[in-house]
Coordinates of C-alpha atoms in Angstrom, one line a residue:
Chain A
M844 CA -7.8 -20.4 -19.3
K845 CA -10.4 -18.1 -17.8
I846 CA -9.6 -14.8 -16.0
L847 CA -11.7 -12.9 -13.6
V848 CA -11.0 -9.2 -12.9
P849 CA -12.7 -7.4 -10.1
V850 CA -13.0 -3.6 -10.8
K851 CA -14.2 -0.7 -8.7
R852 CA -15.8 2.6 -9.5
V853 CA -13.9 5.3 -7.5
I854 CA -13.5 9.1 -7.4
D855 CA -11.2 10.0 -10.4
Y856 CA -7.6 10.3 -9.2
N857 CA -7.3 13.8 -10.6
V858 CA -10.2 15.2 -8.5
K859 CA -9.3 17.2 -5.4
V860 CA -11.2 15.5 -2.6
R861 CA -13.5 17.6 -0.5
V862 CA -14.2 16.5 3.0
R863 CA -17.7 17.5 4.3
M864 CA -17.7 20.0 7.1
D865 CA -20.0 17.9 9.3
G866 CA -17.5 15.0 9.4
S867 CA -19.9 12.7 7.6
G868 CA -17.6 11.8 4.8
V869 CA -16.2 13.0 1.5
D870 CA -18.3 14.9 -1.0
L871 CA -19.1 12.6 -3.9
A872 CA -22.0 14.5 -5.4
N873 CA -21.3 15.7 -8.9
V874 CA -17.7 14.5 -8.8
R875 CA -16.1 12.7 -11.7
M876 CA -15.8 8.9 -11.1
S877 CA -13.6 6.5 -12.9
L878 CA -12.3 3.0 -13.0
N879 CA -9.8 2.5 -10.2
P880 CA -6.3 3.0 -11.8
F881 CA -4.9 -0.3 -10.4
D882 CA -7.9 -2.1 -11.8
E883 CA -7.3 -0.6 -15.2
I884 CA -3.8 -2.3 -15.0
A885 CA -5.4 -5.6 -14.0
V886 CA -7.9 -5.5 -16.9
E887 CA -5.0 -4.6 -19.3
E888 CA -3.0 -7.6 -18.1
A889 CA -5.9 -10.0 -18.5
V890 CA -6.6 -8.6 -22.0
R891 CA -2.9 -9.0 -23.0
L892 CA -3.0 -12.6 -21.8
K893 CA -6.0 -13.1 -24.1
E894 CA -4.3 -11.5 -27.0
R895 CA -1.3 -13.8 -26.5
G896 CA -3.6 -16.8 -26.7
I897 CA -3.0 -17.7 -23.0
A898 CA -6.5 -16.7 -21.7
S899 CA -9.7 -17.8 -23.4
E900 CA -12.1 -15.5 -21.6
V901 CA -11.9 -12.3 -19.5
I902 CA -14.8 -11.6 -17.1
V903 CA -15.0 -8.3 -15.2
V904 CA -17.0 -8.0 -12.0
S905 CA -18.0 -4.9 -10.0
I906 CA -19.8 -4.7 -6.7
G907 CA -21.5 -1.5 -5.6
V908 CA -24.0 0.9 -7.0
A909 CA -25.8 0.5 -10.4
Q910 CA -23.6 3.4 -11.8
A911 CA -20.7 0.9 -11.7
R912 CA -22.1 -0.3 -15.0
D913 CA -20.0 2.6 -16.5
V914 CA -16.7 1.2 -15.3
L915 CA -17.7 -2.3 -16.5
R916 CA -18.4 -0.8 -19.9
T917 CA -14.9 0.8 -19.9
A918 CA -13.4 -2.6 -19.0
L919 CA -15.4 -4.3 -21.8
A920 CA -14.2 -1.6 -24.2
M921 CA -10.6 -2.4 -23.2
G922 CA -11.2 -6.0 -24.3
A923 CA -13.0 -7.9 -21.5
D924 CA -15.6 -10.4 -22.9
R925 CA -18.4 -10.0 -20.4
A926 CA -19.3 -8.3 -17.2
I927 CA -21.1 -9.0 -13.9
L928 CA -22.5 -6.3 -11.7
I929 CA -23.6 -7.0 -8.1
E930 CA -25.8 -4.2 -7.0
A931 CA -25.0 -4.1 -3.3
T932 CA -26.2 -0.6 -2.4
V933 CA -28.1 2.4 -3.8
D934 CA -26.1 4.9 -1.8
V935 CA -22.9 6.1 -3.5
N936 CA -21.5 7.0 -0.1
H937 CA -21.7 3.4 1.1
D938 CA -18.4 1.8 0.5
I939 CA -18.7 -2.0 0.7
E940 CA -15.9 -3.4 2.9
P941 CA -13.1 -5.6 1.5
L942 CA -14.2 -8.6 3.6
A943 CA -17.8 -8.4 2.1
V944 CA -16.4 -7.8 -1.4
A945 CA -14.1 -10.8 -1.0
K946 CA -17.0 -13.0 0.1
I947 CA -19.1 -11.9 -2.8
L948 CA -16.2 -12.4 -5.2
A949 CA -15.6 -15.9 -3.7
R950 CA -19.2 -16.8 -4.6
I951 CA -18.7 -15.6 -8.2
V952 CA -15.4 -17.5 -8.4
R953 CA -17.1 -20.7 -7.3
Q954 CA -19.7 -20.2 -10.1
E955 CA -17.4 -19.2 -12.8
S956 CA -14.3 -21.3 -11.9
P957 CA -11.6 -18.9 -13.3
D958 CA -8.0 -20.1 -13.3
L959 CA -6.7 -16.7 -12.3
V960 CA -8.1 -13.7 -10.5
I961 CA -6.3 -10.4 -11.3
A962 CA -7.3 -7.6 -8.9
G963 CA -5.8 -4.1 -8.4
K964 CA -3.3 -3.7 -5.5
Q965 CA -5.6 -1.2 -3.8
A966 CA -8.5 1.1 -4.4
I967 CA -7.6 4.8 -4.3
D968 CA -10.6 5.7 -2.2
N969 CA -10.4 3.5 0.9
D970 CA -6.7 2.8 0.4
M971 CA -7.2 -0.6 2.1
N972 CA -5.0 -2.9 0.0
A973 CA -6.8 -6.0 1.3
T974 CA -9.5 -7.4 -1.0
G975 CA -7.2 -9.7 -3.2
Q976 CA -5.5 -11.2 -0.1
M977 CA -8.8 -11.8 1.6
L978 CA -10.3 -13.4 -1.5
A979 CA -7.3 -15.8 -1.7
G980 CA -7.7 -16.6 2.0
L981 CA -11.4 -17.4 1.6
L982 CA -10.8 -19.6 -1.4
G983 CA -7.7 -21.3 0.1
W984 CA -5.8 -20.2 -3.1
G985 CA -2.3 -19.0 -3.4
Q986 CA -1.7 -15.3 -3.8
A987 CA 0.8 -13.0 -5.5
T988 CA 0.4 -9.4 -4.5
F989 CA 1.9 -6.1 -5.8
A990 CA 2.9 -7.8 -9.1
S991 CA 5.1 -6.0 -11.6
A992 CA 5.6 -9.0 -14.0
L993 CA 3.7 -12.1 -14.8
Q994 CA 4.4 -15.3 -16.7
I995 CA 2.2 -18.4 -17.0
V996 CA 4.3 -21.6 -17.1
D997 CA 2.9 -25.1 -16.8
G998 CA -0.1 -24.4 -14.6
N999 CA 1.9 -21.9 -12.4
A1000 CA 2.1 -18.1 -12.3
I1001 CA 5.6 -16.8 -12.0
V1002 CA 5.2 -13.4 -10.5
T1003 CA 7.7 -10.7 -9.7
R1004 CA 6.5 -8.7 -6.8
E1005 CA 7.5 -5.2 -5.6
V1006 CA 8.6 -5.5 -2.0
D1007 CA 10.5 -3.2 0.4
G1008 CA 14.1 -3.2 -0.7
G1009 CA 13.6 -4.5 -4.2
L1010 CA 11.9 -7.3 -6.1
Q1011 CA 10.9 -10.8 -5.2
T1012 CA 9.9 -13.6 -7.6
I1013 CA 7.6 -16.3 -6.5
R1014 CA 5.9 -19.3 -8.2
V1015 CA 2.2 -19.7 -7.4
R1016 CA 0.2 -22.8 -8.3
L1017 CA -3.0 -22.0 -10.3
P1018 CA -5.8 -21.2 -9.6
A1019 CA -4.5 -18.2 -7.7
V1020 CA -5.2 -14.5 -7.0
M1021 CA -2.8 -11.9 -8.2
T1022 CA -2.9 -8.1 -7.4
A1023 CA -1.5 -5.6 -9.9
D1024 CA 1.0 -2.9 -9.0
L1025 CA 1.6 0.2 -11.1
R1026 CA 4.5 -1.1 -13.1
L1027 CA 2.8 -4.2 -14.4
N1028 CA 1.9 -2.5 -17.6
E1029 CA 0.6 0.7 -19.2
P1030 CA -3.2 0.4 -19.8
R1031 CA -4.5 1.1 -23.3
Y1032 CA -6.8 4.0 -24.2
V1033 CA -10.2 2.8 -25.3
S1034 CA -11.2 3.8 -28.9
L1035 CA -14.6 5.0 -29.9
P1036 CA -15.4 1.9 -32.0
N1037 CA -14.5 -0.3 -29.1
I1038 CA -16.8 1.7 -26.8
M1039 CA -19.6 1.1 -29.3
K1040 CA -18.8 -2.6 -29.5
A1041 CA -18.7 -2.8 -25.7
K1042 CA -22.3 -1.8 -25.5
K1043 CA -23.3 -5.1 -27.2
K1044 CA -21.2 -7.3 -24.9
P1045 CA -23.2 -9.1 -22.1
L1046 CA -23.6 -7.5 -18.7
E1047 CA -25.4 -9.5 -16.1
E1048 CA -26.8 -7.8 -13.1
H1049 CA -27.7 -9.3 -9.8
A1050 CA -29.0 -7.9 -6.5
L1051 CA -26.8 -8.6 -3.5
A1052 CA -29.9 -9.9 -1.6
S1053 CA -30.3 -12.7 -4.2
L1054 CA -26.8 -14.1 -3.2
G1055 CA -27.7 -14.4 0.5
I1056 CA -24.3 -13.1 1.7
D1057 CA -24.0 -11.0 4.8
A1058 CA -22.2 -7.9 3.7
S1059 CA -22.9 -5.8 6.8
P1060 CA -19.9 -3.6 7.7
R1061 CA -17.6 -4.7 10.5
L1062 CA -16.1 -1.2 10.8
K1063 CA -18.3 1.8 11.6
V1064 CA -17.0 5.0 10.2
V1065 CA -17.8 7.5 13.0
R1066 CA -16.0 10.6 11.6
T1067 CA -14.2 11.8 8.5
V1068 CA -12.1 14.9 8.8
E1069 CA -9.5 16.8 6.8
P1070 CA -5.9 16.0 7.8
P1071 CA -4.2 18.9 9.7
Q1072 CA -3.1 21.5 7.3
R1073 CA 0.6 22.6 7.2
G1074 CA 1.3 26.3 7.9
A1075 CA 2.3 28.5 5.0
G1076 CA 5.9 28.3 4.2
A1077 CA 8.5 30.9 3.4
R1078 CA 10.3 31.7 0.1
V1079 CA 14.0 31.8 0.4
A1080 CA 16.1 33.7 -2.2
S1081 CA 19.4 31.7 -2.1
V1082 CA 21.1 28.6 -1.0
D1083 CA 22.8 30.5 1.7
E1084 CA 19.6 31.8 3.1
L1085 CA 18.1 28.2 2.9
I1086 CA 21.0 26.8 4.9
E1087 CA 20.8 29.6 7.4
K1088 CA 17.1 29.0 8.0
L1089 CA 17.5 25.2 8.2
K1090 CA 20.2 25.7 10.8
N1091 CA 18.9 28.5 12.9
E1092 CA 15.1 28.6 12.4
A1093 CA 14.2 25.0 11.9
G1094 CA 17.1 23.4 13.7
V1095 CA 17.2 20.4 11.4
I1096 CA 20.8 20.5 10.2
Chain B
M1210 CA -6.2 -6.5 26.4
S1211 CA -3.8 -9.0 24.9
V1212 CA -1.8 -7.9 21.9
L1213 CA 0.3 -9.8 19.4
L1214 CA 2.7 -7.8 17.3
L1215 CA 4.2 -9.4 14.2
A1216 CA 7.8 -8.5 13.8
E1217 CA 9.3 -7.4 10.5
V1218 CA 12.4 -9.5 9.8
N1219 CA 14.9 -9.0 7.0
N1220 CA 17.4 -11.8 6.2
G1221 CA 17.0 -13.2 9.7
H1222 CA 17.5 -9.8 11.4
L1223 CA 14.9 -7.8 13.2
V1224 CA 13.9 -4.5 11.4
V1225 CA 14.3 -2.8 14.8
D1226 CA 13.0 0.7 13.8
A1227 CA 9.7 -0.7 12.4
V1228 CA 9.1 -3.0 15.4
A1229 CA 10.0 -0.3 17.9
K1230 CA 7.7 2.2 16.4
A1231 CA 4.8 -0.3 16.2
L1232 CA 5.4 -1.1 19.9
S1233 CA 5.0 2.6 20.9
A1234 CA 1.8 2.8 18.7
L1235 CA 0.3 -0.2 20.6
A1236 CA 1.4 1.0 24.1
P1237 CA -2.1 2.5 24.8
L1238 CA -3.7 -1.0 24.5
G1239 CA -2.1 -2.4 27.6
D1240 CA 0.8 -3.5 29.6
G1241 CA 2.5 -6.2 27.7
I1242 CA 2.8 -7.1 24.1
D1243 CA 3.8 -10.5 22.7
V1244 CA 6.0 -10.3 19.6
L1245 CA 5.9 -13.1 17.0
V1246 CA 9.1 -13.6 15.0
M1247 CA 8.8 -15.7 11.9
V1248 CA 12.1 -16.8 10.4
G1249 CA 13.6 -19.6 8.4
E1250 CA 16.2 -20.4 11.1
G1251 CA 18.2 -18.8 13.9
D1252 CA 17.1 -16.8 16.9
S1253 CA 19.0 -13.5 16.5
A1254 CA 15.8 -11.6 15.5
A1255 CA 14.0 -13.0 18.5
R1256 CA 16.8 -12.0 20.8
Q1257 CA 16.8 -8.4 19.4
A1258 CA 13.0 -8.2 19.9
A1259 CA 13.2 -9.5 23.5
R1260 CA 15.3 -6.4 24.5
L1261 CA 12.7 -3.8 23.3
D1262 CA 10.7 -1.9 25.8
G1263 CA 7.1 -3.1 26.4
V1264 CA 7.7 -6.7 25.1
R1265 CA 6.2 -9.3 27.5
R1266 CA 7.5 -12.4 25.6
V1267 CA 8.7 -13.3 22.2
L1268 CA 7.2 -16.1 20.3
L1269 CA 9.6 -17.7 17.8
A1270 CA 8.4 -19.6 14.8
Q1271 CA 11.0 -21.2 12.7
G1272 CA 10.7 -23.1 9.4
D1273 CA 11.9 -23.0 5.8
M1274 CA 8.4 -22.0 4.6
L1275 CA 8.6 -18.9 6.8
A1276 CA 11.9 -17.7 5.4
H1277 CA 10.7 -15.5 2.6
G1278 CA 7.5 -13.9 3.9
L1279 CA 5.2 -16.1 1.8
A1280 CA 1.6 -15.2 2.8
E1281 CA 0.0 -18.6 2.9
P1282 CA 2.0 -20.3 5.6
A1283 CA 2.4 -17.1 7.6
A1284 CA -1.3 -16.3 7.6
A1285 CA -2.2 -19.8 8.6
L1286 CA 0.3 -19.6 11.5
I1287 CA -1.1 -16.2 12.6
A1288 CA -4.7 -17.5 12.5
S1289 CA -3.7 -20.5 14.6
L1290 CA -2.3 -18.2 17.3
A1291 CA -5.2 -15.7 17.3
A1292 CA -7.4 -17.3 20.0
G1293 CA -5.5 -15.8 22.9
Y1294 CA -5.5 -12.2 21.6
T1295 CA -7.8 -9.2 21.4
H1296 CA -5.5 -7.4 18.9
I1297 CA -3.0 -8.6 16.2
A1298 CA -0.9 -5.9 14.8
A1299 CA 2.0 -5.5 12.4
P1300 CA 3.9 -2.6 10.8
A1301 CA 2.4 -1.6 7.5
T1302 CA 5.3 -2.9 5.4
A1303 CA 5.0 -4.7 2.1
C1304 CA 5.5 -8.0 3.9
F1305 CA 2.5 -7.5 6.3
R1306 CA 0.3 -5.7 3.8
N1307 CA 0.5 -9.1 2.0
I1308 CA 0.0 -11.4 4.9
L1309 CA -2.4 -9.7 7.4
P1310 CA -5.5 -9.3 5.2
R1311 CA -5.3 -13.0 4.4
A1312 CA -5.1 -13.9 8.1
A1313 CA -8.1 -11.6 8.7
A1314 CA -10.2 -13.5 6.1
L1315 CA -9.2 -16.8 7.7
L1316 CA -10.5 -15.4 11.0
D1317 CA -13.6 -13.8 9.4
V1318 CA -12.7 -10.3 10.6
M1319 CA -11.9 -7.1 8.8
V1320 CA -8.4 -5.7 8.7
I1321 CA -7.8 -2.1 9.6
T1322 CA -4.8 -0.9 7.5
D1323 CA -2.4 2.0 7.9
V1324 CA -3.5 3.0 11.4
I1325 CA -2.2 6.4 12.4
A1326 CA -3.8 6.6 15.9
I1327 CA -5.3 4.2 18.4
R1328 CA -8.0 6.0 20.3
D1329 CA -9.2 3.0 22.4
A1330 CA -9.4 -0.7 22.1
A1331 CA -12.0 -0.5 19.3
T1332 CA -11.4 2.9 17.8
F1333 CA -8.7 3.7 15.2
D1334 CA -7.8 6.5 12.8
R1335 CA -6.6 5.8 9.3
P1336 CA -5.9 8.0 6.2
V1337 CA -8.1 7.6 3.1
Y1338 CA -8.2 9.2 -0.4
A1339 CA -4.4 9.4 -0.6
G1340 CA -4.1 11.1 2.8
N1341 CA -6.7 13.8 1.9
A1342 CA -9.0 12.7 4.6
V1343 CA -8.7 10.9 8.0
Q1344 CA -11.4 8.4 9.0
T1345 CA -12.1 7.3 12.6
V1346 CA -13.5 3.7 12.5
V1347 CA -14.9 1.6 15.3
S1348 CA -14.5 -2.2 15.0
D1349 CA -17.1 -4.6 16.2
D1350 CA -15.0 -7.6 15.5
P1351 CA -14.0 -9.9 18.4
I1352 CA -10.4 -9.6 17.4
R1353 CA -8.9 -6.6 15.7
L1354 CA -6.2 -6.9 13.1
L1355 CA -4.3 -3.8 12.3
T1356 CA -1.3 -2.6 10.3
I1357 CA 0.4 0.4 11.8
R1358 CA 1.8 3.3 9.7
T1359 CA 5.0 3.4 11.6
S1360 CA 6.3 6.7 10.2
V1361 CA 4.0 8.7 12.5
F1362 CA 5.2 7.1 15.8
H1363 CA 8.4 7.4 17.8
A1364 CA 10.4 4.2 18.4
V1365 CA 10.5 2.7 21.9
G1366 CA 13.9 2.2 23.5
E1367 CA 15.6 -0.9 24.7
E1368 CA 14.8 -2.4 28.0
K1369 CA 17.4 -1.7 30.7
G1370 CA 16.7 -4.8 32.7
E1371 CA 16.2 -8.4 31.8
A1372 CA 15.3 -9.4 28.2
A1373 CA 11.8 -10.8 27.7
P1374 CA 11.5 -14.7 27.6
I1375 CA 11.6 -16.4 24.2
E1376 CA 9.2 -19.3 23.6
A1377 CA 9.2 -21.5 20.5
V1378 CA 5.8 -21.9 18.9
P1379 CA 4.9 -24.9 16.7
T1380 CA 4.4 -24.1 13.0
V1381 CA 1.4 -25.3 11.0
P1382 CA 1.6 -27.5 7.9
D1383 CA 2.8 -25.6 4.7
P1384 CA -0.2 -25.3 2.4
Q1385 CA 2.3 -25.5 -0.5
L1386 CA 0.4 -23.0 -2.7
S1387 CA 3.4 -20.9 -3.6
T1388 CA 7.2 -21.1 -3.6
W1389 CA 10.0 -18.6 -3.4
V1390 CA 12.2 -18.3 -6.5
E1391 CA 14.5 -15.4 -5.9
D1392 CA 15.0 -11.9 -4.4
S1393 CA 16.6 -9.1 -6.3
T1394 CA 17.5 -6.7 -3.6
V1395 CA 18.9 -3.3 -4.1
V1396 CA 22.1 -3.1 -2.1
S1397 CA 22.4 0.2 -0.3
E1398 CA 24.9 1.7 2.2
R1399 CA 22.5 4.6 2.8
P1400 CA 20.0 4.8 5.7
E1401 CA 16.7 2.9 5.0
L1402 CA 14.2 5.3 3.4
T1403 CA 11.3 4.8 5.8
S1404 CA 13.4 5.4 8.9
A1405 CA 15.9 8.0 7.7
R1406 CA 16.1 11.3 9.6
V1407 CA 16.7 13.2 6.3
V1408 CA 15.4 12.3 2.8
V1409 CA 16.5 13.8 -0.5
S1410 CA 14.0 13.1 -3.3
G1411 CA 14.2 13.8 -7.0
G1412 CA 11.5 14.0 -9.6
R1413 CA 10.9 14.5 -13.3
G1414 CA 12.7 17.9 -13.2
V1415 CA 16.0 16.2 -12.5
G1416 CA 16.0 15.3 -16.2
S1417 CA 18.1 12.2 -16.6
R1418 CA 19.6 9.2 -14.7
E1419 CA 23.0 10.8 -14.9
R1420 CA 21.8 14.0 -13.3
F1421 CA 20.0 12.0 -10.6
G1422 CA 23.6 11.4 -9.5
D1423 CA 23.5 15.0 -8.2
I1424 CA 20.6 14.1 -5.9
V1425 CA 22.5 11.0 -4.7
K1426 CA 25.6 13.1 -4.0
L1427 CA 23.6 15.6 -1.9
A1428 CA 22.0 12.8 0.0
D1429 CA 25.4 11.0 0.7
R1430 CA 27.0 14.3 1.7
I1431 CA 24.4 14.8 4.5
G1432 CA 23.8 11.1 5.3
A1433 CA 20.3 11.1 4.0
A1434 CA 18.2 8.4 2.2
V1435 CA 17.4 9.0 -1.4
G1436 CA 13.8 9.1 -2.6
A1437 CA 12.1 9.6 -5.9
S1438 CA 8.7 10.5 -7.4
R1439 CA 6.8 8.0 -9.5
A1440 CA 7.7 10.1 -12.6
A1441 CA 11.5 9.7 -11.9
V1442 CA 11.1 6.0 -11.3
D1443 CA 9.0 5.5 -14.5
L1444 CA 11.6 7.5 -16.5
G1445 CA 14.3 5.1 -15.2
Y1446 CA 16.2 7.8 -13.2
A1447 CA 15.9 5.8 -10.0
P1448 CA 15.0 2.2 -8.9
N1449 CA 11.4 1.6 -7.9
D1450 CA 12.0 0.9 -4.2
W1451 CA 13.0 4.5 -3.9
Q1452 CA 9.5 5.7 -4.8
V1453 CA 7.8 7.9 -2.2
G1454 CA 4.0 8.2 -2.4
Q1455 CA 0.6 6.5 -2.2
T1456 CA 1.9 3.5 -4.2
G1457 CA 5.4 3.6 -2.9
K1458 CA 6.8 4.3 0.6
V1459 CA 5.4 6.6 3.2
V1460 CA 8.0 8.6 5.0
A1461 CA 8.0 11.2 7.8
P1462 CA 11.6 12.3 8.3
D1463 CA 12.7 15.5 10.2
L1464 CA 13.8 17.0 6.9
Y1465 CA 12.5 16.2 3.4
F1466 CA 14.1 17.8 0.2
A1467 CA 11.8 17.6 -2.8
V1468 CA 13.9 18.5 -5.8
G1469 CA 12.3 18.9 -9.2
I1470 CA 9.1 17.3 -7.9
S1471 CA 5.8 19.1 -8.8
G1472 CA 3.9 17.7 -5.9
A1473 CA 1.0 15.5 -7.2
I1474 CA -1.4 14.3 -4.5
Q1475 CA -0.1 10.8 -4.9
H1476 CA 3.4 12.0 -4.0
L1477 CA 2.2 14.2 -1.2
A1478 CA 0.5 11.2 0.4
G1479 CA 3.9 9.7 1.0
M1480 CA 5.7 12.6 2.5
K1481 CA 3.5 15.4 3.8
D1482 CA 3.9 14.3 7.5
S1483 CA 7.6 15.2 7.3
R1484 CA 8.6 17.8 10.0
V1485 CA 10.3 20.2 7.6
I1486 CA 9.8 20.2 3.9
V1487 CA 12.2 22.0 1.5
A1488 CA 11.1 22.3 -2.2
I1489 CA 13.5 23.3 -4.9
N1490 CA 11.7 23.8 -8.3
K1491 CA 11.9 26.1 -11.2
D1492 CA 8.2 26.4 -11.5
A1493 CA 7.0 28.9 -8.9
D1494 CA 3.4 27.6 -9.2
A1495 CA 4.2 24.0 -8.5
P1496 CA 1.8 22.5 -5.9
I1497 CA 4.8 21.2 -3.8
F1498 CA 5.3 24.8 -2.7
R1499 CA 1.9 24.7 -0.9
V1500 CA 3.2 22.1 1.6
A1501 CA 6.9 23.3 1.7
D1502 CA 8.2 25.1 4.7
Y1503 CA 11.1 26.5 2.7
A1504 CA 10.7 27.2 -1.0
L1505 CA 13.6 27.9 -3.3
V1506 CA 12.5 28.8 -6.9
G1507 CA 15.3 28.3 -9.4
D1508 CA 17.4 26.0 -11.5
L1509 CA 18.1 22.8 -9.6
F1510 CA 21.2 22.1 -11.7
S1511 CA 23.0 25.0 -10.1
I1512 CA 21.2 24.9 -6.7
V1513 CA 21.8 21.2 -5.9
P1514 CA 25.6 21.2 -6.4
E1515 CA 25.9 24.5 -4.5
L1516 CA 23.9 23.0 -1.6
T1517 CA 26.1 19.9 -1.7
A1518 CA 29.2 22.0 -1.5
K1519 CA 28.0 24.3 1.3
L1520 CA 26.4 21.7 3.6

């Protein structure tokens, strides 16, 4: 079976985000960018399915600026077979909304006819947690979100999901959309030889305009500010002093 | 304004805290909110919802396909009810993070997740970048779909007078794309993590599953919920539904104890709105101390039992 994995180029999760003073957004100039960590898990799962002989081909797709080629090459080095880049903007500050991304992905799904789409649970920049669900809705496919375990049995995906209060297992008829949670797997490191091999793997590029999809934003971001900062705290020297302060100063116990 | 709130239901019972907090978040939008209760069978959740302040009427949808929170039938039902509403909202629980974006796609509108403030009918604040920035967004969509980060709102109370009317709504055909197999729920006598007044969390520094028992003892002593960092969960010290952070639960209790937790940004994203934060860590340079109101540097293996004995 064929697996499609959407991946996103985001600010590296170790970078301390700086909010611009004028409220116009987050400073992305000269900041380290990487493959979204949840997407890394999605790619890993797809590659493992291929290694177990369950998947025949793994296609990775990214939608955004031309620099997203880098994260596609990373995914190819992890073991994906080929990549598709949809160049949707030239401005790194322009985040394409999940609804638009889902519409573009739906088009690619109709062209490529995968049996399973594995996306990350959320992107760590916009923290939306919506694209996979929207894609499933647009396609009329079943969905299995926040997956921590996956089995393919007789044309179904048996997926264990992380929900509030524990775990839930569901069976979803293929084709379907799944989104990966952190505990699904531990992504591999890419080796230098695999990085070199990835350079020879096919990477198609298309301009968004050629698809004729309206990707204009529905949400206008009018302001981005730093969250209120907490005041400096106090060091306490002992358990007794801590209890005294919690009782008499903070009044919380 | 006409608002539909989707009620969080667990085993046929209303999750009152989440629904009551979402009701107070939505109060600025107008004078009467309809609440949709989706359950397998029974009307106890609907009757609980009908008593909450600000509820105009309760819509009750019953059917086997709605019993386990499967996204496909629930999103189809929500989309079928959307025509009469300007806003459809839900608490940002795992259940509705799953369902609402699908419903939004069916309606061809964006979803606005984790809303922390409603400024007017079209303008909302939401955290981005693991809570390191707050965005104000304006929605042009004809109907706004929101999930509410309930931890930052106070719960509404119960109506003193008559309960709101309950009306049955017809369900839509089950698309039969997925089926429920089983739940493995962690049974807990403790307060629920996201609504507890006090949370005691342990991290990598706790060292082992056995020693995590000290964290649990402290929590039980003071009637607190138990939380954990991702590291503690990955190391097997604690079950994963205790995880607090960007990829776990977001909490904002009156008092949060971070024990043996370094304070990575992904963890801070889940707890930095707590009213009072206490950090106990042997590393005086741990980033957790930058957000802590009270910092105790020292060996948690002696501090935690002492604290448990003295509280």
